[in-house]
Coordinates of C-alpha atoms in Angstrom, one line a residue:
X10 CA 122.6 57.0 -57.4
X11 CA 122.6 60.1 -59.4
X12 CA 119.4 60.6 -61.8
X13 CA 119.1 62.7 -65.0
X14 CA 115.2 63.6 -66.2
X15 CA 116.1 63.7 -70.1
X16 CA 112.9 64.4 -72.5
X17 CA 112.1 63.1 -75.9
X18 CA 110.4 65.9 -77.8
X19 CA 109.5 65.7 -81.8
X20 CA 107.7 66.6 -84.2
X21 CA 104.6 64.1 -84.8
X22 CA 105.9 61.3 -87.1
X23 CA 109.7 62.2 -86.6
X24 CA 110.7 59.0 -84.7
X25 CA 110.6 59.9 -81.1
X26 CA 108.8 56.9 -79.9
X27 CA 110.4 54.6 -81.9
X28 CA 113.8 56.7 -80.5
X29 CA 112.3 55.4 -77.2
X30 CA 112.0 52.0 -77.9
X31 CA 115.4 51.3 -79.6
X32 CA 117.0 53.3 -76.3
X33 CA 115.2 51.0 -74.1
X34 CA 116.3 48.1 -75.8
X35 CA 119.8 48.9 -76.2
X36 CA 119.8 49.9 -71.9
X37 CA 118.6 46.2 -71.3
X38 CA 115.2 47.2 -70.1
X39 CA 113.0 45.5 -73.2
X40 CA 113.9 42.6 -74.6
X41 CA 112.3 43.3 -78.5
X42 CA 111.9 46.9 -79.7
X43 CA 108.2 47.4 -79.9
X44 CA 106.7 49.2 -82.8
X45 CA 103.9 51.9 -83.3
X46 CA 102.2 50.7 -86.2
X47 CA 101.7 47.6 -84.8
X48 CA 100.4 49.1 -80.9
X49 CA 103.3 47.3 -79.2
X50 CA 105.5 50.1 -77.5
X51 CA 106.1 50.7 -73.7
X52 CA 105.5 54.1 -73.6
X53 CA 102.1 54.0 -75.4
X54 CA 99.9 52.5 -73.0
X55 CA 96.5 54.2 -74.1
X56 CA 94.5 52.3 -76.3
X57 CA 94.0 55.1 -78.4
X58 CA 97.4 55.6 -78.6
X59 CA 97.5 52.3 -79.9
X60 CA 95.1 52.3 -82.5
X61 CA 96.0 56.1 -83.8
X62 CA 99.8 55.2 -83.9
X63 CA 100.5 58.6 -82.1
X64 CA 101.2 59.5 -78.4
X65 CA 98.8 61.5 -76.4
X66 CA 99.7 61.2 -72.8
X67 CA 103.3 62.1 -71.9
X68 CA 104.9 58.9 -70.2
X69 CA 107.8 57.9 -67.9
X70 CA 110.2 55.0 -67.9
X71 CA 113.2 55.0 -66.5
X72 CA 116.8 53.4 -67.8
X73 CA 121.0 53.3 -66.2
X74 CA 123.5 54.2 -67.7
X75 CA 126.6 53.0 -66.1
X76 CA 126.0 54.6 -62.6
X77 CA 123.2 56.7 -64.0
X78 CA 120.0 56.4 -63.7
X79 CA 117.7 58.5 -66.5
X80 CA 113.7 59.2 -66.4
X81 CA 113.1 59.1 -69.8
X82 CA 109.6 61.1 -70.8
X83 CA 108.2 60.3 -73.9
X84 CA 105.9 63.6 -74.9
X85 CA 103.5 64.1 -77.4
X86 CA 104.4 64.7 -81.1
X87 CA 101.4 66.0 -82.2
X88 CA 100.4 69.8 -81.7
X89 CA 97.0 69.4 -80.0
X90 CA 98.5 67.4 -77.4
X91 CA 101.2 71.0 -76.8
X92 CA 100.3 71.5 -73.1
X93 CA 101.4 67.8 -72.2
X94 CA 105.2 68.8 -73.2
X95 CA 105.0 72.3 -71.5
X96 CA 104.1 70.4 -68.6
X97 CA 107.2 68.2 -69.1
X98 CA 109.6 70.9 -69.6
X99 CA 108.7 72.1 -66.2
X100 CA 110.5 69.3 -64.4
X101 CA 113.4 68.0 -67.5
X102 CA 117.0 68.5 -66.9
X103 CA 117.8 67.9 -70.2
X104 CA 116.2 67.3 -74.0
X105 CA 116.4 65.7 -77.2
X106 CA 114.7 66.8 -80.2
X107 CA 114.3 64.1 -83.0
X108 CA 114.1 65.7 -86.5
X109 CA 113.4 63.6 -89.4
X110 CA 116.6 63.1 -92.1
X111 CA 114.0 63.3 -94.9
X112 CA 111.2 66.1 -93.6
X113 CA 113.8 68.3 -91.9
X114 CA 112.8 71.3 -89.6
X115 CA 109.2 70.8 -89.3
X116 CA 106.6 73.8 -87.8
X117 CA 106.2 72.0 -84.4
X118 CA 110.4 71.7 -84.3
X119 CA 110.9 74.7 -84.3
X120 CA 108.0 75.6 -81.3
X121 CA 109.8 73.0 -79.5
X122 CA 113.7 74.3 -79.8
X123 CA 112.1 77.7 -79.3
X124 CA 110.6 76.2 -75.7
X125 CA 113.5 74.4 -74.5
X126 CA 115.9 77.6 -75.0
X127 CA 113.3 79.4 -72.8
X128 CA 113.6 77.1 -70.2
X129 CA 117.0 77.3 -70.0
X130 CA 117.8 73.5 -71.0
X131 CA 120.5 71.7 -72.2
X132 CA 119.9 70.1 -75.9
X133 CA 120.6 67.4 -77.8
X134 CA 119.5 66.8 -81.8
X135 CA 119.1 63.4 -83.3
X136 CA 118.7 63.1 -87.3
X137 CA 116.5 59.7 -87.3
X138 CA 115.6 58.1 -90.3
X139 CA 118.9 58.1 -92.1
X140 CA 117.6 54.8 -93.8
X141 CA 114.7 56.4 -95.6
X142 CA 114.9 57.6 -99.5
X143 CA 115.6 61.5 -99.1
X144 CA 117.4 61.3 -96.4
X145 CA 120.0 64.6 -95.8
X146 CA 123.0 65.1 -93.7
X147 CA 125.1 68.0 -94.4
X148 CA 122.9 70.1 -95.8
X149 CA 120.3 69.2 -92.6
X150 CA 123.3 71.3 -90.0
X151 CA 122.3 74.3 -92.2
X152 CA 119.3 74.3 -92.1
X153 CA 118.8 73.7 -88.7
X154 CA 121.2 76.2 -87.7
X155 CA 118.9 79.0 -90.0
X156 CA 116.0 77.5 -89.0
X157 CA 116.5 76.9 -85.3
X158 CA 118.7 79.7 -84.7
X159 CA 121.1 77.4 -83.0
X160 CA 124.9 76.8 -83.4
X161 CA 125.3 73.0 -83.8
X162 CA 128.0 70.7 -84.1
X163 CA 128.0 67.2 -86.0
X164 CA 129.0 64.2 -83.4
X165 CA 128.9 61.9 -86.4
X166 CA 128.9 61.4 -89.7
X167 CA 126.4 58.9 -92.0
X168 CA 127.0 57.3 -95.1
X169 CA 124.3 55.2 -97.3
X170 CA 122.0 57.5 -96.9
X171 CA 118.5 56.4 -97.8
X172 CA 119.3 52.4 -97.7
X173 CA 118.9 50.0 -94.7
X174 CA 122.3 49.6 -95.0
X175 CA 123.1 53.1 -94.0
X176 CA 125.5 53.8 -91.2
X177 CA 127.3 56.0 -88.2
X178 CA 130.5 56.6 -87.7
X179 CA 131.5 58.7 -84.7
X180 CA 133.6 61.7 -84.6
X181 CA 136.5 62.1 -82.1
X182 CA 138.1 65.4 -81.1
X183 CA 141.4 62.9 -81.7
X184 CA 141.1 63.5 -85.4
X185 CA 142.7 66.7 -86.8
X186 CA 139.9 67.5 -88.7
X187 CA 137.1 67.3 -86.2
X188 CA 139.3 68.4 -83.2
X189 CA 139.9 71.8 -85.8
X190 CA 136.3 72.3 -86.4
X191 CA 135.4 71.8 -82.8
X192 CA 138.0 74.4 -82.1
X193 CA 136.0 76.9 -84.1
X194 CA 132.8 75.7 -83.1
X195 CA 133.9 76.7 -79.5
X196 CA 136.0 79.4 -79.9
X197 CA 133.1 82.1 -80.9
X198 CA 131.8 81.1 -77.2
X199 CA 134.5 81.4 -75.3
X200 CA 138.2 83.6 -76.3
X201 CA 140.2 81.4 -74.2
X202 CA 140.0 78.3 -76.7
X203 CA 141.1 80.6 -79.3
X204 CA 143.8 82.4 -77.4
X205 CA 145.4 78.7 -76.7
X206 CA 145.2 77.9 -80.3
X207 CA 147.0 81.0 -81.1
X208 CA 149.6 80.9 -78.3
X209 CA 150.2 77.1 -78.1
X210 CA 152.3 75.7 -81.0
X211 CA 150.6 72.2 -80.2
X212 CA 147.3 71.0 -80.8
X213 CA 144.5 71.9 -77.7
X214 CA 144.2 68.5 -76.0
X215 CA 140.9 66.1 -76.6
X216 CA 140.0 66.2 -72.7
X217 CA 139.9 70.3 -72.8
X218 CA 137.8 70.3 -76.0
X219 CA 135.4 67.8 -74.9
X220 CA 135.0 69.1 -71.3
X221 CA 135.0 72.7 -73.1
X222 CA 132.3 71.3 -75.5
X223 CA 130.2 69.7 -72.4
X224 CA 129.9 73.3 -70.5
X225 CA 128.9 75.4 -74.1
X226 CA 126.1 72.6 -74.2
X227 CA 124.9 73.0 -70.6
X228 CA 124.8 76.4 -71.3
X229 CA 122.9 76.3 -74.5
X230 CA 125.5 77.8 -76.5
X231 CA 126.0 75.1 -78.9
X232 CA 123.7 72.1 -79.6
X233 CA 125.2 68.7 -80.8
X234 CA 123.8 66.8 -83.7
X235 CA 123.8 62.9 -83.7
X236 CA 122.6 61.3 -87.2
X237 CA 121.4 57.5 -87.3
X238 CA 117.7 55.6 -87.3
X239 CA 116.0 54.2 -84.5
X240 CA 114.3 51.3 -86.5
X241 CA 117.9 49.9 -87.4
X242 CA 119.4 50.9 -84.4
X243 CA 122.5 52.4 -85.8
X244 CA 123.6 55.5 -83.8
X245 CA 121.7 55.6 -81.4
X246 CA 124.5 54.0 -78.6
X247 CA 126.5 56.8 -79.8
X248 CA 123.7 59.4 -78.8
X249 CA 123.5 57.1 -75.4
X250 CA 127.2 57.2 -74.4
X251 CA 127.0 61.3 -74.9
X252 CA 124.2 61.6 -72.8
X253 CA 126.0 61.6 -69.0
X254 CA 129.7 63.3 -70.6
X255 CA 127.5 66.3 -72.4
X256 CA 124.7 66.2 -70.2
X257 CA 126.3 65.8 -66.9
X258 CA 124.8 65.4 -63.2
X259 CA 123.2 67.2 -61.2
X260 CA 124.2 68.9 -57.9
X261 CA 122.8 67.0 -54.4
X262 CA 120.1 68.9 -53.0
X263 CA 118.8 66.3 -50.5
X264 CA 120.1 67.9 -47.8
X265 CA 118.0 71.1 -48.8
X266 CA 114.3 71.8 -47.6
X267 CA 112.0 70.0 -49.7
X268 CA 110.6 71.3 -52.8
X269 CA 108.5 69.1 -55.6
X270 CA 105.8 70.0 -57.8
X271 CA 102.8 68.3 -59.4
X272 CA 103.3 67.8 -63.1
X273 CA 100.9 65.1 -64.2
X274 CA 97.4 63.3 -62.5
X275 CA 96.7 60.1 -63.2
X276 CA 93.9 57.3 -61.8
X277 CA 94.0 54.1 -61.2
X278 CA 92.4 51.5 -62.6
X279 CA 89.8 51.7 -59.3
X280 CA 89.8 55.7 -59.7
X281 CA 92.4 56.5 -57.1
X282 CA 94.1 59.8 -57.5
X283 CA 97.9 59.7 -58.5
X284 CA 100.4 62.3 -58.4
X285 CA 103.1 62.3 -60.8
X286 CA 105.8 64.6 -58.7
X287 CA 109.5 66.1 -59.5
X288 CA 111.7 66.8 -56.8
X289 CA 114.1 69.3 -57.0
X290 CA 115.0 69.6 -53.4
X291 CA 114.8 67.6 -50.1
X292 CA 113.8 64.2 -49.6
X293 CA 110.1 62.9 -49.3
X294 CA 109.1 59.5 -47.3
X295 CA 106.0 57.3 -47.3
X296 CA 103.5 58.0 -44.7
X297 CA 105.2 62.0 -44.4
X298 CA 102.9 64.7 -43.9
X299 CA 103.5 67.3 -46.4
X300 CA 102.0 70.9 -47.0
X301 CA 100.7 71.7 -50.7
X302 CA 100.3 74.8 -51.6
X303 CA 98.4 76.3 -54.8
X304 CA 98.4 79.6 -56.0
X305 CA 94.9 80.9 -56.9
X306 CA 93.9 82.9 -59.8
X307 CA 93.9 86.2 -57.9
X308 CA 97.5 85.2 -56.6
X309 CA 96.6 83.9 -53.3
X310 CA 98.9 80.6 -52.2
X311 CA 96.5 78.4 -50.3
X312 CA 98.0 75.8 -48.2
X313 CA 96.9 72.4 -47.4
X314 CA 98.3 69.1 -45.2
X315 CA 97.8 65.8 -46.0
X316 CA 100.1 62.5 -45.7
X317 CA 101.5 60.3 -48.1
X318 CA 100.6 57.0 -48.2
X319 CA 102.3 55.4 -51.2
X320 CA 105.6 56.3 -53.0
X321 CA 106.5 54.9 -56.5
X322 CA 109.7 55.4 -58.0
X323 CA 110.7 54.3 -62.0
X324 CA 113.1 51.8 -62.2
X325 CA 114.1 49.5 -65.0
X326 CA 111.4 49.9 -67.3
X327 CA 108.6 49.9 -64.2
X328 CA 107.5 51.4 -61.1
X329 CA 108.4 49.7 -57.8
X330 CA 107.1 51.2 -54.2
X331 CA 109.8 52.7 -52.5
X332 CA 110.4 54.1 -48.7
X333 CA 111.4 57.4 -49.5
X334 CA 112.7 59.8 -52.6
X335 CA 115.4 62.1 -53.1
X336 CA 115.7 65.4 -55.5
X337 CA 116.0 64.8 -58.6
X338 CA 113.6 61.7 -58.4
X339 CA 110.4 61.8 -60.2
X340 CA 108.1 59.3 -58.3
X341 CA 103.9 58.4 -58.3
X342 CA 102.4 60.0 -55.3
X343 CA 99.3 58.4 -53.3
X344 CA 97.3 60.0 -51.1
X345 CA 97.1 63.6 -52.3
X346 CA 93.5 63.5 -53.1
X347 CA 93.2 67.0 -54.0
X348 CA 95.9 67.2 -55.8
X349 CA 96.2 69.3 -58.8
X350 CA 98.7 70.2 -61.8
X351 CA 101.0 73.0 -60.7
X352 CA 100.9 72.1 -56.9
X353 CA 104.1 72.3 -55.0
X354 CA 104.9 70.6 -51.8
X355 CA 107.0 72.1 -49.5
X356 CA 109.0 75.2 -50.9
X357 CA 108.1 76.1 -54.5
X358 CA 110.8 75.0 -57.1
X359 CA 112.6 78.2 -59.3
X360 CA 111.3 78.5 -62.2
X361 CA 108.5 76.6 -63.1
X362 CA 104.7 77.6 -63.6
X363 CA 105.0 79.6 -66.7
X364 CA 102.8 78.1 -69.9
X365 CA 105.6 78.6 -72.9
X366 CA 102.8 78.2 -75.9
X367 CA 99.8 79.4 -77.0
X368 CA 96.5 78.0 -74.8
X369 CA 93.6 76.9 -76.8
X370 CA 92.3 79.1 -79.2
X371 CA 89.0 76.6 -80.0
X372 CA 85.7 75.8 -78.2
X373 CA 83.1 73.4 -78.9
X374 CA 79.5 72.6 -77.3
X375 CA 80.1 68.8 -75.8
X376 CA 76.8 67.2 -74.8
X377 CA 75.7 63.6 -74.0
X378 CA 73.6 61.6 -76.7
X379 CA 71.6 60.6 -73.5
X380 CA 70.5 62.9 -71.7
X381 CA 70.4 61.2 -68.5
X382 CA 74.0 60.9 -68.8
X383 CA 74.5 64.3 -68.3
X384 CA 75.6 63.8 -65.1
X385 CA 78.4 61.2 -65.6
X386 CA 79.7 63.6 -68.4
X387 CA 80.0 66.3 -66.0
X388 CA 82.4 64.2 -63.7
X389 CA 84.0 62.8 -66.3
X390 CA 84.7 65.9 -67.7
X391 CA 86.1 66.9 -64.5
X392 CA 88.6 64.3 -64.6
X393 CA 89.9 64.9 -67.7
X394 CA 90.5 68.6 -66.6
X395 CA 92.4 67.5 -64.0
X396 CA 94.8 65.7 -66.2
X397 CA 94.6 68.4 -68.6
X398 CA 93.8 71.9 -67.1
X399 CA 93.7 73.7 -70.0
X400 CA 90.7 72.2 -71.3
X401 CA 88.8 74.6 -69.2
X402 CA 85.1 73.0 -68.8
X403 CA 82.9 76.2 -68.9
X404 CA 79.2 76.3 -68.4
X405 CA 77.3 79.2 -70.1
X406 CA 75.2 81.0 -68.3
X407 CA 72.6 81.6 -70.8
X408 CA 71.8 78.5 -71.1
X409 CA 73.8 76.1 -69.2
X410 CA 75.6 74.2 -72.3
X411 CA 79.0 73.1 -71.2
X412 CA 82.0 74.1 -73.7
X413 CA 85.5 72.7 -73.6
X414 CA 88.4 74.6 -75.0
X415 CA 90.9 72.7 -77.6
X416 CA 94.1 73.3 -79.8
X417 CA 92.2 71.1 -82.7
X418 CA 90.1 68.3 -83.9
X419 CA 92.1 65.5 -82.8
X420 CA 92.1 66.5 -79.3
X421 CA 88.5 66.4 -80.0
X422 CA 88.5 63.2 -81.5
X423 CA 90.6 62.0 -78.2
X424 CA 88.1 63.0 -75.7
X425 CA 85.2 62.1 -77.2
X426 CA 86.6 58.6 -77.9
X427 CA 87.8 58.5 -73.9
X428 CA 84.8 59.5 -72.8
X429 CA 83.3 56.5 -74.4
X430 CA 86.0 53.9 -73.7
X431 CA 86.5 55.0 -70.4
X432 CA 83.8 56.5 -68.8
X433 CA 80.9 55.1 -71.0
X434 CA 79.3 58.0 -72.2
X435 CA 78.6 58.9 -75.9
X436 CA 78.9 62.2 -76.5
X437 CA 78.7 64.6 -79.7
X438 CA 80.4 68.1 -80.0
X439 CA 79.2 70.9 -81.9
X440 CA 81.5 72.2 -85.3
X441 CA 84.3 74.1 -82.8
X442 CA 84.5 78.2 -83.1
X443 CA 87.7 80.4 -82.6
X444 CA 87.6 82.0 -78.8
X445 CA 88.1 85.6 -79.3
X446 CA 90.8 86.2 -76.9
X447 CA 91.4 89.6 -77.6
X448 CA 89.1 93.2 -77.4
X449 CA 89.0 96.4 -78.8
X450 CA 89.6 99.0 -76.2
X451 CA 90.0 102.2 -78.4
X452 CA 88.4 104.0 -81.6
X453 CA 90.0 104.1 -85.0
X454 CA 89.2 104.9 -88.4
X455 CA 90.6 105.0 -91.7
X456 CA 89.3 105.5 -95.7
X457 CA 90.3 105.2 -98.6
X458 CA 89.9 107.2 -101.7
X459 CA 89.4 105.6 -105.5
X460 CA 89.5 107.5 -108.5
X461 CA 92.2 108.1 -110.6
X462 CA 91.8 106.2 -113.8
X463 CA 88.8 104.4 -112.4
X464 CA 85.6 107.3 -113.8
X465 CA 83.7 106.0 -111.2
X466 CA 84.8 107.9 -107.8
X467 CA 83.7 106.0 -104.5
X468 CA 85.1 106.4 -100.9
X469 CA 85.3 103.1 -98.6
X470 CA 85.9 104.0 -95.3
X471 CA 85.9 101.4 -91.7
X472 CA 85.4 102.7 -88.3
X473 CA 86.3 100.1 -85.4
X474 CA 85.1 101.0 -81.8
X475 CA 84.5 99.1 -78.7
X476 CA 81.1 97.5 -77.6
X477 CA 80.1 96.6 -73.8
X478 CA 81.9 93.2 -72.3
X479 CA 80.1 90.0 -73.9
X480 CA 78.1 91.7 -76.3
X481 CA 80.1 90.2 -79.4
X482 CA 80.9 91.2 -82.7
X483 CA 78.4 93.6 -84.8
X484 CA 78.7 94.7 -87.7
X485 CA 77.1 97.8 -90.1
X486 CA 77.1 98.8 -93.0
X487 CA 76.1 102.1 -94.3
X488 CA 75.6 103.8 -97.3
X489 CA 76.2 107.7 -98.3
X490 CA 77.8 108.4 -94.8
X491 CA 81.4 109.2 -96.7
X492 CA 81.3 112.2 -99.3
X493 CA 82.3 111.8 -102.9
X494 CA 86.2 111.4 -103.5

């Protein structure tokens, strides 16, 4: 059966895992559509996530459509929690950013369209919340396309905007005015559409526009915009019924030499390690030996053995133990025990391993409020890193504090609470300090003279030059070292 791995990126408090819910109630999979506020989703399984309302673990569940079967990740909304999409983007055939009706492009929207361009993936939009008070439409295509820098195209059109009663109606390349608009949309990609408008007295034909409209979006030349709200519902089966004619399937690559990578670790609830994997080539059975490799940080690729011992694939709305995998499946891996984030089995996949956004730029002093429970910190810490590599557990040297590296305070919040809940150790951080990622290597000066108008002359003058490695920042001042303007 052939698979799709569509994402669901957003920024925080756009609707993407509320987007989730009403998709995987519409598909058959839930029977109610769960709600944030009120902890009940699929997707947010943490208990923090539960009681914070927001997601902080990316998660799969998996849904058909018609013969189709789609891995649908849920990611992260809010910007701490960045690395968790980069990690998804890695092994996602296909996106869809939610953007609010009523907030618009939002600063986290726009590091997300600028990501998914990078990786080369196909893109939908969907303008959620079309039942709230401030709700936009039209003016929303502009300002994504200005924003965004992105050539879209409305799939539909809403009316009632800002009432529960608002609603969808779906554009066909059947109507004149829409089949005309499409025309131009296209044409600016491709000179053929436009040569056939010019040379043929007749209309071009639906099928040619749509399967015209379907390779420009597969491309990334033009991104389609569906409007509606995922608390109501309405507009969101039109999104779904778009999803395998714009989005399309993949070609097989079982028969190829196998090639998956590590995107996510997770334990089980008696600590086993668990390997979230994506295969892009091949095929991979249960009790298989397989060859890992790694690339170290000098560029080395070490390579390991071991043998699987449990396969899980997403089905339905749950995981189900499987004999064997194919590409394009995304499946739980057992048996890996040193498995890490970024390993590869088999040959490595084509274009995956680069980080697309900033790493941390905070660190902050974490140490038990016991402090016999040093120890359990350390491994606990360890375990989160494994989920999370970029929080980088460094010991100093000086004297042997541990310091974890952040994008903010909620991350913080998150680990400390986890730390608690899950491994039972209280721990308190110190206020978090700016890593200075970047060192002067040269000499420069300038000054600057004031006089003028001003009767009292004065020259103010900064010289910047390097110091030794780890040394820090110093500063001088000194006085009467500049002569008189």
């Amino acid at each position: 059966m052939p698979s799709l791995n569509l994402g669901i990126l957003a920024h925080v408090d756009a609707g993407k895992t509320t987007l989730t819910e009403r998709i995987l109630f519409e598909t058959g999979v839930i029977a109610a559509v769960g709600r944030v506020d009120q902890g009940t989703t699929q997707t947010d399984t943490l208990e923090l996530e539960r009681q914070r309302g927001i997601t902080i673990q990316s998660a799969v569940v998996s849904f058909r459509l018609g013969d189709l079967t789609v891995n649908l990740i849920d990611t992260p909304g809010h910007s701490d929690f960045i690395a968790e999409v980069d990690r998804a983007l890695q092994v996602l055939d296909a996106v869809i950013v939610v953007v609010s009706a009523v907030e618009g492009v939002q600063p986290q929207t726009r590091k997300l369209v600028r990501a998914v361009r990078a990786a080369g993936l196909p893109l939908l939009i969907f303008v959620n919340k079309i039942d709230r008070i401030g709700a936009r439409s039209d003016e929303l295509l502009a300002e994504m396309e200005r924003a965004l820098g992105i050539r879209v195209v409305a799939m539909s059109t809403a009316s009632g905007l800002g009432d529960r009663s608002a609603r969808v109606e779906p554009r066909d390349p059947c109507e004149a005015t829409f089949a005309s608009e499409l025309t131009d949309v296209l044409a600016e990609q491709n000179d053929a559409i436009i040569a056939r408008f010019l040379d043929d007295s007749a209309d071009i034909p639906p099928r040619i526009l749509h399967r015209e409209l379907a390779r420009q979006v597969r491309a990334g030349q033009v991104v389609p915009v569906f409007y509606g709200s995922a608390i109501t519902g309405v507009g969101v089966c039109n999104l779904l019924g778009h999803v395998p004619r714009l989005l399309g399937v993949r070609r097989d690559r079982s028969g190829e030499p196998l090639s998956a990578v590590v995107f996510k670790i997770q334990r089980s609830p008696i600590g086993e390690k668990i390997a979230l994997v994506r295969l892009f080539g091949g095929t991979l059975a249960n009790r298989a030996h397989v060859t890992p490799r790694r690339r170290d940080p000098a560029g080395h690729i070490d390579v390991g053995e071991t043998r699987i011992t449990g396969l899980e694939a997403y089905r339905d709305g749950t995981t189900v133990q499987v004999a064997g995998a194919t590409a394009g499946d995304i499946v739980r891996v057992h048996g890996i025990k040193d498995a890490r984030i970024g390993d590869t089995l088999g040959e490595p996949p084509d274009g995956t391993g680069s980080f697309r956004f900033v790493p941390p730029s905070l660190e902050s002093v974490i140490r038990p409020r016991v402090c016999g429970d040093a120890p359990r910190m350390n491994a606990a810490l360890e375990q989160l890193a494994e989920q999370d590599p970029l929080i980088s557990i460094r010991r100093s040297a000086r004297d042997g504090s541990i310091s974890v590296r952040l994008y903010g305070e909620v991350q913080k919040e998150v680990v400390e609470a986890t730390l608690e809940r899950e491994y039972g150790v209280a721990v308190e951080f110190e206020p978090s300090r700016v890593l200075c990622i970047e060192r002067v290597t040269g000499s420069g000066e300038a000054a600057e003279e004031m006089g003028g108008a001003n009767p009292f002359f004065a020259t103010v003058g900064m010289l910047v030059e390097p110091a030794a490695v780890d040394s820090g920042v110093e500063y001088r001042r000194e006085l009467g070292s500049l002569p008189l303007a």
